[in-house]
Amino acid sequence: IDKLEAAFEAANPSIDLVHLSMGGNDFLAGQVAGGWYVSMGATAENALFDAIEANIETVIQHILNVRPTAHIVLCSYDYLNLWDTLNITNNQLLWANLGQPTPRQLNEALIRLGERQRNLAIEYGAAVTYLSNWGQMHAWEGYNAVFPPGQYPAPWGHPSYPWEKSSVGGNN
């Protein structure tokens, strides 16, 4: 690994910003594979989020060990839209594996994970910045419902409403 890191450093001497988006696949693994599911209790959810946070921290530490001057932007996700694509077999299986959550149940759980990611970024000070993307598709769609500060972690949208499938050209 040391030779690989040295080769990377030599080939990429100017990398000073890293975009990091992690945890979503672990979260969406569902009950069968040890991810989040709608009926899991707070203790199990915290254990899952602890594991995801530890994985993210491992990657952050590795990046900073390879490039101590790097700045890492740890990004959240946006509200999911699983419901408009339930005609796709894989999405039906994912939704069932998650315990058939409502949009709000799923999105609020993802927000809780995002809050953990934000807190992790804060622990690293200037080396890591957390970027919240909650409600970005709602803003793109023109749904500009603004909620009181602190009520939701984004200035747009609401976790009860998935983004419109048409916003991404009808892609699945």
Short mmCIF file of N, CA, C and O in Angstrom, two decimals, residues 20-148:
data_model
loop_
_atom_site.label_atom_id
_atom_site.label_comp_id
_atom_site.label_asym_id
_atom_site.label_seq_id
_atom_site.Cartn_x
_atom_site.Cartn_y
_atom_site.Cartn_z
N LEU A 20 -16.63 13.49 -0.83
CA LEU A 20 -16.87 12.18 -0.22
C LEU A 20 -18.36 12.01 0.05
O LEU A 20 -18.96 12.82 0.77
N SER A 21 -18.93 10.99 -0.53
CA SER A 21 -20.34 10.66 -0.30
C SER A 21 -20.38 9.19 0.07
O SER A 21 -20.15 8.33 -0.78
N MET A 22 -20.65 8.91 1.33
CA MET A 22 -20.59 7.53 1.82
C MET A 22 -21.75 7.24 2.76
O MET A 22 -22.28 8.13 3.40
N GLY A 23 -22.08 5.97 2.85
CA GLY A 23 -23.04 5.50 3.83
C GLY A 23 -24.37 5.09 3.25
O GLY A 23 -25.12 4.34 3.87
N GLY A 24 -24.70 5.58 2.07
CA GLY A 24 -26.01 5.31 1.48
C GLY A 24 -26.25 3.84 1.20
O GLY A 24 -27.33 3.31 1.51
N ASN A 25 -25.28 3.17 0.62
CA ASN A 25 -25.47 1.74 0.32
C ASN A 25 -25.58 0.92 1.59
O ASN A 25 -26.38 -0.03 1.65
N ASP A 26 -24.77 1.25 2.61
CA ASP A 26 -24.87 0.54 3.88
C ASP A 26 -26.24 0.77 4.51
O ASP A 26 -26.84 -0.15 5.05
N PHE A 27 -26.71 1.99 4.43
CA PHE A 27 -28.04 2.33 4.96
C PHE A 27 -29.12 1.54 4.22
O PHE A 27 -29.99 0.94 4.83
N LEU A 28 -29.05 1.54 2.90
CA LEU A 28 -30.09 0.91 2.08
C LEU A 28 -29.96 -0.60 1.96
O LEU A 28 -30.73 -1.22 1.25
N ALA A 29 -29.02 -1.20 2.68
CA ALA A 29 -28.88 -2.65 2.63
C ALA A 29 -30.11 -3.35 3.20
O ALA A 29 -30.40 -4.49 2.87
N GLY A 30 -30.85 -2.64 4.03
CA GLY A 30 -32.10 -3.19 4.57
C GLY A 30 -31.88 -4.27 5.61
O GLY A 30 -30.77 -4.62 5.96
N GLN A 31 -32.98 -4.79 6.07
CA GLN A 31 -32.98 -5.76 7.17
C GLN A 31 -32.21 -7.03 6.81
O GLN A 31 -31.49 -7.56 7.65
N VAL A 32 -32.31 -7.50 5.59
CA VAL A 32 -31.67 -8.75 5.21
C VAL A 32 -30.15 -8.65 5.32
O VAL A 32 -29.49 -9.57 5.80
N ALA A 33 -29.58 -7.51 4.91
CA ALA A 33 -28.12 -7.38 4.88
C ALA A 33 -27.57 -6.49 5.99
O ALA A 33 -26.42 -6.07 5.93
N GLY A 34 -28.36 -6.19 7.00
CA GLY A 34 -27.86 -5.43 8.14
C GLY A 34 -27.95 -3.93 8.00
O GLY A 34 -27.29 -3.21 8.74
N GLY A 35 -28.77 -3.44 7.09
CA GLY A 35 -28.97 -2.00 6.93
C GLY A 35 -30.19 -1.53 7.69
O GLY A 35 -30.74 -2.23 8.54
N TRP A 36 -30.63 -0.33 7.35
CA TRP A 36 -31.78 0.27 8.01
C TRP A 36 -33.07 -0.39 7.53
O TRP A 36 -33.20 -0.82 6.40
N TYR A 37 -34.06 -0.45 8.42
CA TYR A 37 -35.41 -0.88 8.06
C TYR A 37 -36.38 -0.18 9.00
O TYR A 37 -36.02 0.23 10.11
N VAL A 38 -37.60 -0.03 8.54
CA VAL A 38 -38.56 0.86 9.20
C VAL A 38 -38.87 0.48 10.65
O VAL A 38 -39.08 1.36 11.48
N SER A 39 -38.86 -0.78 10.99
CA SER A 39 -39.25 -1.17 12.35
C SER A 39 -38.06 -1.36 13.29
O SER A 39 -38.24 -1.80 14.42
N MET A 40 -36.86 -0.99 12.84
CA MET A 40 -35.72 -1.16 13.74
C MET A 40 -35.82 -0.15 14.88
O MET A 40 -36.29 0.96 14.70
N GLY A 41 -35.39 -0.54 16.02
CA GLY A 41 -35.43 0.34 17.18
C GLY A 41 -34.27 1.32 17.18
O GLY A 41 -33.34 1.22 16.37
N ALA A 42 -34.33 2.24 18.13
CA ALA A 42 -33.30 3.28 18.22
C ALA A 42 -31.92 2.68 18.50
O ALA A 42 -30.92 3.15 17.96
N THR A 43 -31.85 1.65 19.31
CA THR A 43 -30.56 1.04 19.64
C THR A 43 -29.93 0.43 18.40
O THR A 43 -28.74 0.63 18.12
N ALA A 44 -30.72 -0.30 17.62
CA ALA A 44 -30.21 -0.91 16.39
C ALA A 44 -29.84 0.15 15.36
O ALA A 44 -28.81 0.04 14.68
N GLU A 45 -30.65 1.20 15.26
CA GLU A 45 -30.33 2.27 14.33
C GLU A 45 -29.03 2.96 14.72
O GLU A 45 -28.17 3.22 13.86
N ASN A 46 -28.86 3.24 16.00
CA ASN A 46 -27.61 3.86 16.45
C ASN A 46 -26.40 2.98 16.18
O ASN A 46 -25.33 3.47 15.80
N ALA A 47 -26.56 1.67 16.35
CA ALA A 47 -25.45 0.75 16.06
C ALA A 47 -25.10 0.78 14.57
O ALA A 47 -23.92 0.79 14.20
N LEU A 48 -26.12 0.80 13.73
CA LEU A 48 -25.88 0.89 12.28
C LEU A 48 -25.19 2.20 11.95
O LEU A 48 -24.19 2.22 11.22
N PHE A 49 -25.68 3.30 12.48
CA PHE A 49 -25.09 4.60 12.20
C PHE A 49 -23.67 4.70 12.76
O PHE A 49 -22.81 5.34 12.15
N ASP A 50 -23.41 4.06 13.91
CA ASP A 50 -22.05 4.01 14.45
C ASP A 50 -21.11 3.32 13.46
O ASP A 50 -19.99 3.78 13.23
N ALA A 51 -21.57 2.20 12.88
CA ALA A 51 -20.74 1.46 11.93
C ALA A 51 -20.50 2.28 10.66
O ALA A 51 -19.37 2.33 10.15
N ILE A 52 -21.53 2.93 10.16
CA ILE A 52 -21.38 3.77 8.97
C ILE A 52 -20.43 4.92 9.26
O ILE A 52 -19.53 5.22 8.47
N GLU A 53 -20.60 5.55 10.42
CA GLU A 53 -19.74 6.66 10.81
C GLU A 53 -18.29 6.20 10.94
O GLU A 53 -17.36 6.90 10.51
N ALA A 54 -18.07 5.02 11.50
CA ALA A 54 -16.71 4.49 11.64
C ALA A 54 -16.08 4.26 10.26
O ALA A 54 -14.89 4.55 10.07
N ASN A 55 -16.86 3.75 9.31
CA ASN A 55 -16.34 3.55 7.95
C ASN A 55 -15.96 4.88 7.31
O ASN A 55 -14.92 4.99 6.66
N ILE A 56 -16.81 5.88 7.47
CA ILE A 56 -16.53 7.20 6.91
C ILE A 56 -15.27 7.77 7.56
O ILE A 56 -14.39 8.31 6.87
N GLU A 57 -15.16 7.62 8.87
CA GLU A 57 -13.98 8.14 9.57
C GLU A 57 -12.70 7.44 9.11
O GLU A 57 -11.65 8.08 8.97
N THR A 58 -12.79 6.15 8.83
CA THR A 58 -11.63 5.42 8.32
C THR A 58 -11.16 6.02 6.99
O THR A 58 -9.96 6.22 6.77
N VAL A 59 -12.10 6.31 6.12
CA VAL A 59 -11.76 6.89 4.82
C VAL A 59 -11.20 8.30 4.99
O VAL A 59 -10.20 8.67 4.36
N ILE A 60 -11.84 9.10 5.85
CA ILE A 60 -11.33 10.46 6.11
C ILE A 60 -9.90 10.39 6.62
O ILE A 60 -9.02 11.12 6.14
N GLN A 61 -9.65 9.52 7.59
CA GLN A 61 -8.31 9.39 8.15
C GLN A 61 -7.30 8.98 7.08
O GLN A 61 -6.18 9.49 7.03
N HIS A 62 -7.70 8.06 6.22
CA HIS A 62 -6.79 7.61 5.16
C HIS A 62 -6.49 8.76 4.20
O HIS A 62 -5.32 8.96 3.83
N ILE A 63 -7.50 9.49 3.81
CA ILE A 63 -7.27 10.64 2.92
C ILE A 63 -6.31 11.62 3.55
O ILE A 63 -5.36 12.09 2.91
N LEU A 64 -6.54 11.94 4.81
CA LEU A 64 -5.69 12.92 5.49
C LEU A 64 -4.28 12.38 5.76
O LEU A 64 -3.32 13.15 5.81
N ASN A 65 -4.14 11.05 5.90
CA ASN A 65 -2.80 10.47 6.04
C ASN A 65 -2.02 10.57 4.74
O ASN A 65 -0.82 10.81 4.74
N VAL A 66 -2.73 10.35 3.62
CA VAL A 66 -2.09 10.44 2.31
C VAL A 66 -1.84 11.90 1.93
O VAL A 66 -0.80 12.25 1.38
N ARG A 67 -2.81 12.74 2.23
CA ARG A 67 -2.74 14.16 1.83
C ARG A 67 -3.17 15.01 3.03
O ARG A 67 -4.33 15.42 3.11
N PRO A 68 -2.28 15.30 3.95
CA PRO A 68 -2.63 16.05 5.17
C PRO A 68 -3.25 17.42 4.90
O PRO A 68 -3.98 17.93 5.74
N THR A 69 -2.96 18.00 3.75
CA THR A 69 -3.50 19.33 3.46
C THR A 69 -4.81 19.28 2.69
O THR A 69 -5.36 20.34 2.35
N ALA A 70 -5.31 18.10 2.43
CA ALA A 70 -6.57 17.97 1.68
C ALA A 70 -7.73 18.54 2.47
O ALA A 70 -7.75 18.51 3.71
N HIS A 71 -8.69 19.06 1.74
CA HIS A 71 -9.96 19.46 2.36
C HIS A 71 -11.01 18.50 1.85
O HIS A 71 -11.14 18.28 0.64
N ILE A 72 -11.77 17.92 2.75
CA ILE A 72 -12.78 16.92 2.40
C ILE A 72 -14.16 17.54 2.55
O ILE A 72 -14.46 18.15 3.57
N VAL A 73 -14.97 17.37 1.52
CA VAL A 73 -16.36 17.81 1.57
C VAL A 73 -17.21 16.55 1.68
O VAL A 73 -17.29 15.76 0.73
N LEU A 74 -17.77 16.34 2.85
CA LEU A 74 -18.62 15.18 3.13
C LEU A 74 -20.05 15.57 2.82
O LEU A 74 -20.61 16.47 3.46
N CYS A 75 -20.63 14.92 1.83
CA CYS A 75 -21.96 15.31 1.33
C CYS A 75 -23.05 14.38 1.79
O CYS A 75 -22.88 13.16 1.82
N SER A 76 -24.20 14.98 2.10
CA SER A 76 -25.39 14.20 2.41
C SER A 76 -26.07 13.81 1.11
O SER A 76 -25.61 14.13 0.02
N TYR A 77 -27.16 13.14 1.24
CA TYR A 77 -27.98 12.77 0.10
C TYR A 77 -29.16 13.74 0.02
O TYR A 77 -29.25 14.67 0.80
N ASP A 78 -30.05 13.50 -0.89
CA ASP A 78 -31.29 14.26 -0.96
C ASP A 78 -32.42 13.30 -0.62
O ASP A 78 -32.21 12.09 -0.47
N TYR A 79 -33.62 13.82 -0.48
CA TYR A 79 -34.77 12.96 -0.23
C TYR A 79 -34.87 11.94 -1.35
O TYR A 79 -34.64 12.26 -2.52
N LEU A 80 -35.20 10.71 -1.00
CA LEU A 80 -35.31 9.66 -2.00
C LEU A 80 -36.69 9.63 -2.63
O LEU A 80 -37.68 10.02 -2.00
N ASN A 81 -36.75 9.14 -3.84
CA ASN A 81 -38.03 8.88 -4.49
C ASN A 81 -38.02 7.42 -4.93
O ASN A 81 -37.67 7.10 -6.05
N LEU A 82 -38.39 6.57 -4.02
CA LEU A 82 -38.49 5.15 -4.31
C LEU A 82 -39.89 4.80 -4.81
O LEU A 82 -40.08 3.85 -5.54
N TRP A 83 -40.86 5.62 -4.46
CA TRP A 83 -42.27 5.27 -4.65
C TRP A 83 -42.72 5.38 -6.10
O TRP A 83 -43.57 4.63 -6.52
N ASP A 84 -42.16 6.32 -6.85
CA ASP A 84 -42.56 6.45 -8.26
C ASP A 84 -41.93 5.39 -9.14
O ASP A 84 -42.22 5.32 -10.32
N THR A 85 -41.05 4.58 -8.57
CA THR A 85 -40.38 3.56 -9.37
C THR A 85 -40.63 2.15 -8.83
O THR A 85 -39.84 1.25 -9.09
N LEU A 86 -41.71 1.99 -8.10
CA LEU A 86 -42.02 0.67 -7.55
C LEU A 86 -42.48 -0.32 -8.61
O LEU A 86 -42.66 -1.49 -8.32
N ASN A 87 -42.63 0.14 -9.83
CA ASN A 87 -42.93 -0.77 -10.93
C ASN A 87 -41.69 -1.54 -11.37
O ASN A 87 -41.77 -2.48 -12.13
N ILE A 88 -40.52 -1.16 -10.86
CA ILE A 88 -39.27 -1.85 -11.16
C ILE A 88 -39.03 -2.89 -10.08
O ILE A 88 -39.05 -2.58 -8.88
N THR A 89 -38.81 -4.12 -10.49
CA THR A 89 -38.70 -5.23 -9.54
C THR A 89 -37.65 -4.97 -8.47
O THR A 89 -37.90 -5.20 -7.28
N ASN A 90 -36.46 -4.49 -8.84
CA ASN A 90 -35.42 -4.25 -7.84
C ASN A 90 -35.85 -3.22 -6.81
O ASN A 90 -35.51 -3.34 -5.63
N ASN A 91 -36.59 -2.20 -7.23
CA ASN A 91 -37.05 -1.21 -6.27
C ASN A 91 -38.15 -1.77 -5.37
O ASN A 91 -38.23 -1.40 -4.19
N GLN A 92 -38.98 -2.64 -5.90
CA GLN A 92 -39.97 -3.32 -5.07
C GLN A 92 -39.29 -4.14 -3.99
O GLN A 92 -39.69 -4.12 -2.82
N LEU A 93 -38.23 -4.85 -4.37
CA LEU A 93 -37.49 -5.68 -3.41
C LEU A 93 -36.81 -4.81 -2.36
O LEU A 93 -36.81 -5.13 -1.17
N LEU A 94 -36.21 -3.70 -2.79
CA LEU A 94 -35.56 -2.78 -1.85
C LEU A 94 -36.58 -2.23 -0.87
O LEU A 94 -36.36 -2.23 0.34
N TRP A 95 -37.71 -1.75 -1.38
CA TRP A 95 -38.75 -1.18 -0.53
C TRP A 95 -39.24 -2.22 0.48
O TRP A 95 -39.41 -1.93 1.67
N ALA A 96 -39.47 -3.46 0.03
CA ALA A 96 -39.90 -4.52 0.94
C ALA A 96 -38.83 -4.81 1.98
O ALA A 96 -39.13 -4.98 3.17
N ASN A 97 -37.55 -4.85 1.56
CA ASN A 97 -36.45 -5.11 2.47
C ASN A 97 -36.29 -4.01 3.52
O ASN A 97 -35.83 -4.26 4.63
N LEU A 98 -36.70 -2.79 3.17
CA LEU A 98 -36.65 -1.67 4.11
C LEU A 98 -37.88 -1.65 5.03
O LEU A 98 -37.99 -0.78 5.89
N GLY A 99 -38.81 -2.59 4.83
CA GLY A 99 -40.00 -2.67 5.67
C GLY A 99 -41.14 -1.79 5.17
O GLY A 99 -42.01 -1.41 5.94
N GLN A 100 -41.13 -1.45 3.89
CA GLN A 100 -42.16 -0.64 3.24
C GLN A 100 -42.36 0.72 3.93
O GLN A 100 -43.47 1.10 4.31
N PRO A 101 -41.28 1.48 4.07
CA PRO A 101 -41.41 2.78 4.74
C PRO A 101 -42.16 3.80 3.90
O PRO A 101 -42.16 3.73 2.67
N THR A 102 -42.77 4.74 4.59
CA THR A 102 -43.35 5.89 3.89
C THR A 102 -42.19 6.80 3.48
O THR A 102 -41.07 6.68 4.01
N PRO A 103 -42.43 7.74 2.56
CA PRO A 103 -41.36 8.68 2.22
C PRO A 103 -40.79 9.39 3.46
O PRO A 103 -39.58 9.52 3.61
N ARG A 104 -41.66 9.81 4.34
CA ARG A 104 -41.19 10.53 5.53
C ARG A 104 -40.34 9.65 6.44
O ARG A 104 -39.30 10.08 6.95
N GLN A 105 -40.76 8.40 6.67
CA GLN A 105 -39.98 7.50 7.51
C GLN A 105 -38.57 7.29 6.95
O GLN A 105 -37.59 7.36 7.68
N LEU A 106 -38.49 7.03 5.67
CA LEU A 106 -37.20 6.79 5.04
C LEU A 106 -36.34 8.06 5.05
O LEU A 106 -35.18 8.03 5.43
N ASN A 107 -36.92 9.17 4.64
CA ASN A 107 -36.15 10.41 4.55
C ASN A 107 -35.73 10.93 5.91
O ASN A 107 -34.63 11.45 6.07
N GLU A 108 -36.57 10.80 6.93
CA GLU A 108 -36.15 11.25 8.26
C GLU A 108 -35.04 10.37 8.82
O GLU A 108 -34.15 10.88 9.52
N ALA A 109 -35.05 9.09 8.50
CA ALA A 109 -33.93 8.23 8.93
C ALA A 109 -32.65 8.65 8.21
O ALA A 109 -31.58 8.71 8.84
N LEU A 110 -32.74 8.96 6.94
CA LEU A 110 -31.56 9.44 6.22
C LEU A 110 -31.07 10.78 6.77
O LEU A 110 -29.86 11.03 6.83
N ILE A 111 -31.99 11.62 7.18
CA ILE A 111 -31.60 12.90 7.81
C ILE A 111 -30.86 12.63 9.12
O ILE A 111 -29.85 13.28 9.41
N ARG A 112 -31.34 11.67 9.90
CA ARG A 112 -30.64 11.34 11.15
C ARG A 112 -29.21 10.87 10.86
O ARG A 112 -28.26 11.25 11.57
N LEU A 113 -29.05 10.07 9.81
CA LEU A 113 -27.71 9.67 9.41
C LEU A 113 -26.90 10.89 8.98
O LEU A 113 -25.74 11.03 9.35
N GLY A 114 -27.52 11.79 8.24
CA GLY A 114 -26.85 13.01 7.82
C GLY A 114 -26.41 13.86 9.00
O GLY A 114 -25.34 14.48 8.97
N GLU A 115 -27.21 13.90 10.04
CA GLU A 115 -26.82 14.65 11.24
C GLU A 115 -25.57 14.06 11.88
O GLU A 115 -24.70 14.78 12.36
N ARG A 116 -25.48 12.74 11.85
CA ARG A 116 -24.28 12.08 12.38
C ARG A 116 -23.07 12.44 11.52
O ARG A 116 -21.97 12.69 12.03
N GLN A 117 -23.26 12.46 10.20
CA GLN A 117 -22.17 12.83 9.30
C GLN A 117 -21.75 14.28 9.53
O GLN A 117 -20.55 14.59 9.54
N ARG A 118 -22.72 15.16 9.71
CA ARG A 118 -22.41 16.56 9.99
C ARG A 118 -21.59 16.69 11.26
O ARG A 118 -20.59 17.41 11.31
N ASN A 119 -21.99 15.98 12.31
CA ASN A 119 -21.26 16.05 13.58
C ASN A 119 -19.83 15.51 13.44
O ASN A 119 -18.90 16.05 14.03
N LEU A 120 -19.67 14.47 12.62
CA LEU A 120 -18.33 13.94 12.36
C LEU A 120 -17.48 14.99 11.67
O LEU A 120 -16.32 15.21 12.03
N ALA A 121 -18.05 15.66 10.68
CA ALA A 121 -17.31 16.71 9.97
C ALA A 121 -16.89 17.82 10.93
O ALA A 121 -15.75 18.31 10.87
N ILE A 122 -17.77 18.19 11.82
CA ILE A 122 -17.46 19.25 12.80
C ILE A 122 -16.27 18.86 13.67
O ILE A 122 -15.41 19.69 13.98
N GLU A 123 -16.18 17.58 14.03
CA GLU A 123 -15.07 17.10 14.86
C GLU A 123 -13.72 17.31 14.17
O GLU A 123 -12.70 17.48 14.84
N TYR A 124 -13.70 17.30 12.85
CA TYR A 124 -12.45 17.46 12.10
C TYR A 124 -12.10 18.92 11.84
O TYR A 124 -11.06 19.21 11.26
N GLY A 125 -12.93 19.83 12.26
CA GLY A 125 -12.63 21.24 12.09
C GLY A 125 -12.51 21.63 10.63
O GLY A 125 -13.30 21.22 9.79
N ALA A 126 -11.47 22.40 10.31
CA ALA A 126 -11.30 22.95 8.97
C ALA A 126 -10.99 21.90 7.91
O ALA A 126 -11.14 22.16 6.72
N ALA A 127 -10.59 20.70 8.30
CA ALA A 127 -10.23 19.67 7.32
C ALA A 127 -11.43 19.08 6.60
O ALA A 127 -11.31 18.58 5.48
N VAL A 128 -12.61 19.11 7.25
CA VAL A 128 -13.80 18.47 6.68
C VAL A 128 -14.99 19.42 6.78
O VAL A 128 -15.24 20.01 7.82
N THR A 129 -15.70 19.56 5.68
CA THR A 129 -16.92 20.36 5.64
C THR A 129 -18.08 19.44 5.29
O THR A 129 -17.97 18.60 4.39
N TYR A 130 -19.18 19.59 5.99
CA TYR A 130 -20.39 18.83 5.68
C TYR A 130 -21.26 19.67 4.76
O TYR A 130 -21.50 20.86 5.02
N LEU A 131 -21.74 19.08 3.69
CA LEU A 131 -22.61 19.75 2.75
C LEU A 131 -23.96 19.04 2.74
O LEU A 131 -24.06 17.88 2.34
N SER A 132 -24.99 19.74 3.20
CA SER A 132 -26.34 19.18 3.22
C SER A 132 -27.00 19.37 1.86
O SER A 132 -27.01 20.47 1.32
N ASN A 133 -27.53 18.31 1.34
CA ASN A 133 -28.25 18.36 0.07
C ASN A 133 -29.75 18.16 0.23
O ASN A 133 -30.47 18.04 -0.76
N TRP A 134 -30.22 18.10 1.47
CA TRP A 134 -31.64 17.84 1.71
C TRP A 134 -32.49 18.92 1.07
O TRP A 134 -32.30 20.10 1.29
N GLY A 135 -33.42 18.49 0.24
CA GLY A 135 -34.35 19.42 -0.39
C GLY A 135 -33.85 20.04 -1.68
O GLY A 135 -34.54 20.88 -2.26
N GLN A 136 -32.70 19.64 -2.17
CA GLN A 136 -32.16 20.25 -3.38
C GLN A 136 -33.04 19.99 -4.60
O GLN A 136 -33.25 20.87 -5.42
N MET A 137 -33.54 18.77 -4.73
CA MET A 137 -34.44 18.48 -5.87
C MET A 137 -35.74 19.25 -5.73
O MET A 137 -36.31 19.70 -6.72
N HIS A 138 -36.22 19.45 -4.51
CA HIS A 138 -37.42 20.26 -4.31
C HIS A 138 -37.17 21.68 -4.78
O HIS A 138 -38.03 22.29 -5.43
N ALA A 139 -36.01 22.22 -4.46
CA ALA A 139 -35.68 23.58 -4.91
C ALA A 139 -35.61 23.62 -6.43
O ALA A 139 -36.11 24.55 -7.07
N TRP A 140 -35.00 22.61 -7.02
CA TRP A 140 -34.89 22.51 -8.48
C TRP A 140 -36.27 22.49 -9.12
O TRP A 140 -36.50 23.09 -10.17
N GLU A 141 -37.20 21.81 -8.47
CA GLU A 141 -38.56 21.69 -8.98
C GLU A 141 -39.40 22.93 -8.73
O GLU A 141 -40.52 23.03 -9.19
N GLY A 142 -38.89 23.87 -7.94
CA GLY A 142 -39.64 25.07 -7.63
C GLY A 142 -40.51 24.94 -6.40
O GLY A 142 -41.30 25.83 -6.09
N TYR A 143 -40.36 23.85 -5.67
CA TYR A 143 -41.10 23.66 -4.43
C TYR A 143 -40.30 24.32 -3.33
O TYR A 143 -39.36 23.75 -2.79
N ASN A 144 -40.60 25.55 -3.02
CA ASN A 144 -39.77 26.35 -2.13
C ASN A 144 -40.39 26.56 -0.76
O ASN A 144 -40.31 27.64 -0.20
N ALA A 145 -41.02 25.54 -0.22
CA ALA A 145 -41.57 25.68 1.11
C ALA A 145 -40.42 25.87 2.10
O ALA A 145 -39.53 25.03 2.19
N VAL A 146 -40.40 26.97 2.78
CA VAL A 146 -39.33 27.25 3.72
C VAL A 146 -39.85 26.99 5.13
O VAL A 146 -40.92 27.46 5.51
N PHE A 147 -39.10 26.24 5.89
CA PHE A 147 -39.49 25.90 7.24
C PHE A 147 -38.64 26.68 8.22
O PHE A 147 -37.56 27.15 7.88
N PRO A 148 -39.09 26.84 9.45
CA PRO A 148 -38.32 27.60 10.44
C PRO A 148 -36.91 27.02 10.59
O PRO A 148 -36.72 25.82 10.46
#
